[in-house]
Amino acid sequence: MEVAYLVPGEERYKTFSNKNGQQKIEYSYRAESGELFSCVSNSLQEAYDLCEDWLMRRHRG
């Protein structure tokens, strides 16, 4: 997945199968500040939750 072209506020994700055949989500989000969040998770909701936690930590710090 090409994340270099994400504009601030944009997200991208794709579904893939790992070696064990489990479905995974590769998720990336470019914050308004330009910082990039990226993760691999078990579901899209889990990726959203991880990103939200990351965003909250960024605002507190």
Short mmCIF file of N, CA and C in Angstrom, two decimals:
data_model
loop_
_atom_site.label_atom_id
_atom_site.label_comp_id
_atom_site.label_asym_id
_atom_site.label_seq_id
_atom_site.Cartn_x
_atom_site.Cartn_y
_atom_site.Cartn_z
N MET A 1 0.85 -1.17 0.00
CA MET A 1 0.00 0.00 0.00
C MET A 1 0.90 1.24 0.00
N GLU A 2 0.63 2.15 -0.89
CA GLU A 2 1.44 3.36 -1.01
C GLU A 2 0.89 4.44 -0.08
N VAL A 3 1.64 4.74 0.98
CA VAL A 3 1.19 5.74 1.95
C VAL A 3 1.82 7.10 1.71
N ALA A 4 2.80 7.18 0.85
CA ALA A 4 3.49 8.45 0.60
C ALA A 4 2.54 9.49 0.02
N TYR A 5 1.48 9.05 -0.61
CA TYR A 5 0.55 9.97 -1.27
C TYR A 5 -0.67 10.32 -0.42
N LEU A 6 -0.69 9.89 0.82
CA LEU A 6 -1.80 10.26 1.70
C LEU A 6 -1.72 11.74 2.02
N VAL A 7 -2.81 12.44 1.84
CA VAL A 7 -2.87 13.86 2.21
C VAL A 7 -3.37 13.94 3.65
N PRO A 8 -3.09 15.02 4.36
CA PRO A 8 -3.55 15.15 5.74
C PRO A 8 -5.06 14.90 5.85
N GLY A 9 -5.41 14.05 6.83
CA GLY A 9 -6.81 13.69 7.06
C GLY A 9 -7.28 12.48 6.27
N GLU A 10 -6.42 11.93 5.42
CA GLU A 10 -6.80 10.79 4.58
C GLU A 10 -6.37 9.48 5.22
N GLU A 11 -7.17 8.43 4.98
CA GLU A 11 -6.84 7.10 5.46
C GLU A 11 -6.91 6.11 4.30
N ARG A 12 -6.18 5.01 4.45
CA ARG A 12 -6.23 3.92 3.49
C ARG A 12 -6.09 2.62 4.25
N TYR A 13 -6.73 1.59 3.72
CA TYR A 13 -6.57 0.27 4.31
C TYR A 13 -6.75 -0.79 3.25
N LYS A 14 -6.17 -1.95 3.53
CA LYS A 14 -6.37 -3.09 2.65
C LYS A 14 -6.42 -4.34 3.50
N THR A 15 -7.10 -5.32 3.00
CA THR A 15 -7.24 -6.61 3.66
C THR A 15 -6.28 -7.59 3.00
N PHE A 16 -5.64 -8.42 3.82
CA PHE A 16 -4.76 -9.44 3.29
C PHE A 16 -4.79 -10.65 4.22
N SER A 17 -4.26 -11.75 3.76
CA SER A 17 -4.17 -12.96 4.59
C SER A 17 -2.71 -13.15 4.99
N ASN A 18 -2.50 -13.46 6.27
CA ASN A 18 -1.13 -13.71 6.73
C ASN A 18 -0.73 -15.14 6.39
N LYS A 19 0.44 -15.56 6.86
CA LYS A 19 0.95 -16.91 6.56
C LYS A 19 0.00 -18.01 7.01
N ASN A 20 -0.73 -17.77 8.08
CA ASN A 20 -1.65 -18.76 8.63
C ASN A 20 -3.03 -18.71 8.00
N GLY A 21 -3.22 -17.83 7.03
CA GLY A 21 -4.50 -17.70 6.36
C GLY A 21 -5.50 -16.81 7.08
N GLN A 22 -5.06 -16.14 8.14
CA GLN A 22 -5.95 -15.24 8.88
C GLN A 22 -6.08 -13.91 8.15
N GLN A 23 -7.30 -13.38 8.11
CA GLN A 23 -7.54 -12.07 7.51
C GLN A 23 -6.97 -10.98 8.42
N LYS A 24 -6.24 -10.05 7.85
CA LYS A 24 -5.67 -8.91 8.58
C LYS A 24 -5.98 -7.64 7.81
N ILE A 25 -5.88 -6.53 8.51
CA ILE A 25 -6.09 -5.20 7.92
C ILE A 25 -4.79 -4.42 8.06
N GLU A 26 -4.29 -3.89 6.96
CA GLU A 26 -3.18 -2.94 7.00
C GLU A 26 -3.81 -1.55 6.86
N TYR A 27 -3.61 -0.71 7.86
CA TYR A 27 -4.29 0.58 7.95
C TYR A 27 -3.28 1.70 8.10
N SER A 28 -3.50 2.80 7.38
CA SER A 28 -2.64 3.99 7.49
C SER A 28 -3.52 5.23 7.50
N TYR A 29 -3.10 6.21 8.30
CA TYR A 29 -3.81 7.48 8.41
C TYR A 29 -2.78 8.60 8.51
N ARG A 30 -2.97 9.65 7.72
CA ARG A 30 -2.10 10.82 7.77
C ARG A 30 -2.83 11.90 8.57
N ALA A 31 -2.28 12.26 9.73
CA ALA A 31 -2.89 13.28 10.59
C ALA A 31 -2.81 14.65 9.93
N GLU A 32 -3.62 15.56 10.41
CA GLU A 32 -3.62 16.93 9.89
C GLU A 32 -2.24 17.57 10.04
N SER A 33 -1.48 17.14 11.05
CA SER A 33 -0.13 17.67 11.27
C SER A 33 0.89 17.11 10.28
N GLY A 34 0.48 16.08 9.53
CA GLY A 34 1.38 15.44 8.57
C GLY A 34 2.00 14.16 9.08
N GLU A 35 1.83 13.86 10.38
CA GLU A 35 2.37 12.63 10.94
C GLU A 35 1.59 11.43 10.42
N LEU A 36 2.29 10.30 10.31
CA LEU A 36 1.68 9.09 9.77
C LEU A 36 1.48 8.05 10.85
N PHE A 37 0.26 7.51 10.91
CA PHE A 37 -0.04 6.37 11.77
C PHE A 37 -0.25 5.18 10.86
N SER A 38 0.33 4.05 11.22
CA SER A 38 0.18 2.84 10.43
C SER A 38 0.17 1.63 11.36
N CYS A 39 -0.69 0.65 11.06
CA CYS A 39 -0.75 -0.55 11.88
C CYS A 39 -1.28 -1.72 11.07
N VAL A 40 -1.10 -2.90 11.61
CA VAL A 40 -1.73 -4.11 11.10
C VAL A 40 -2.59 -4.62 12.24
N SER A 41 -3.86 -4.89 11.96
CA SER A 41 -4.79 -5.31 13.00
C SER A 41 -5.67 -6.45 12.51
N ASN A 42 -6.48 -6.95 13.44
CA ASN A 42 -7.38 -8.06 13.12
C ASN A 42 -8.68 -7.62 12.46
N SER A 43 -9.04 -6.35 12.65
CA SER A 43 -10.29 -5.84 12.07
C SER A 43 -10.14 -4.34 11.80
N LEU A 44 -11.02 -3.83 10.98
CA LEU A 44 -10.99 -2.39 10.70
C LEU A 44 -11.35 -1.60 11.95
N GLN A 45 -12.29 -2.11 12.75
CA GLN A 45 -12.66 -1.42 13.99
C GLN A 45 -11.47 -1.35 14.95
N GLU A 46 -10.71 -2.43 15.04
CA GLU A 46 -9.52 -2.43 15.89
C GLU A 46 -8.51 -1.38 15.39
N ALA A 47 -8.34 -1.28 14.09
CA ALA A 47 -7.43 -0.28 13.52
C ALA A 47 -7.91 1.13 13.85
N TYR A 48 -9.22 1.38 13.72
CA TYR A 48 -9.78 2.69 14.07
C TYR A 48 -9.52 3.01 15.54
N ASP A 49 -9.71 2.02 16.40
CA ASP A 49 -9.49 2.23 17.85
C ASP A 49 -8.03 2.54 18.14
N LEU A 50 -7.12 1.81 17.51
CA LEU A 50 -5.68 2.07 17.70
C LEU A 50 -5.31 3.47 17.21
N CYS A 51 -5.87 3.86 16.09
CA CYS A 51 -5.59 5.19 15.55
C CYS A 51 -6.14 6.27 16.47
N GLU A 52 -7.34 6.07 16.98
CA GLU A 52 -7.95 7.04 17.89
C GLU A 52 -7.10 7.20 19.15
N ASP A 53 -6.61 6.08 19.69
CA ASP A 53 -5.71 6.15 20.85
C ASP A 53 -4.45 6.93 20.52
N TRP A 54 -3.88 6.69 19.35
CA TRP A 54 -2.68 7.40 18.91
C TRP A 54 -2.95 8.90 18.81
N LEU A 55 -4.09 9.25 18.21
CA LEU A 55 -4.44 10.66 18.06
C LEU A 55 -4.62 11.33 19.42
N MET A 56 -5.25 10.63 20.35
CA MET A 56 -5.45 11.20 21.69
C MET A 56 -4.11 11.42 22.39
N ARG A 57 -3.20 10.47 22.26
CA ARG A 57 -1.86 10.64 22.87
C ARG A 57 -1.12 11.81 22.24
N ARG A 58 -1.29 12.01 20.93
CA ARG A 58 -0.61 13.12 20.23
C ARG A 58 -1.12 14.47 20.76
N HIS A 59 -2.40 14.56 21.05
CA HIS A 59 -2.98 15.82 21.52
C HIS A 59 -2.62 16.11 22.97
N ARG A 60 -2.43 15.07 23.76
CA ARG A 60 -2.07 15.25 25.18
C ARG A 60 -0.61 15.64 25.35
N GLY A 61 0.24 15.11 24.45
CA GLY A 61 1.68 15.28 24.60
C GLY A 61 2.18 16.60 24.20
#
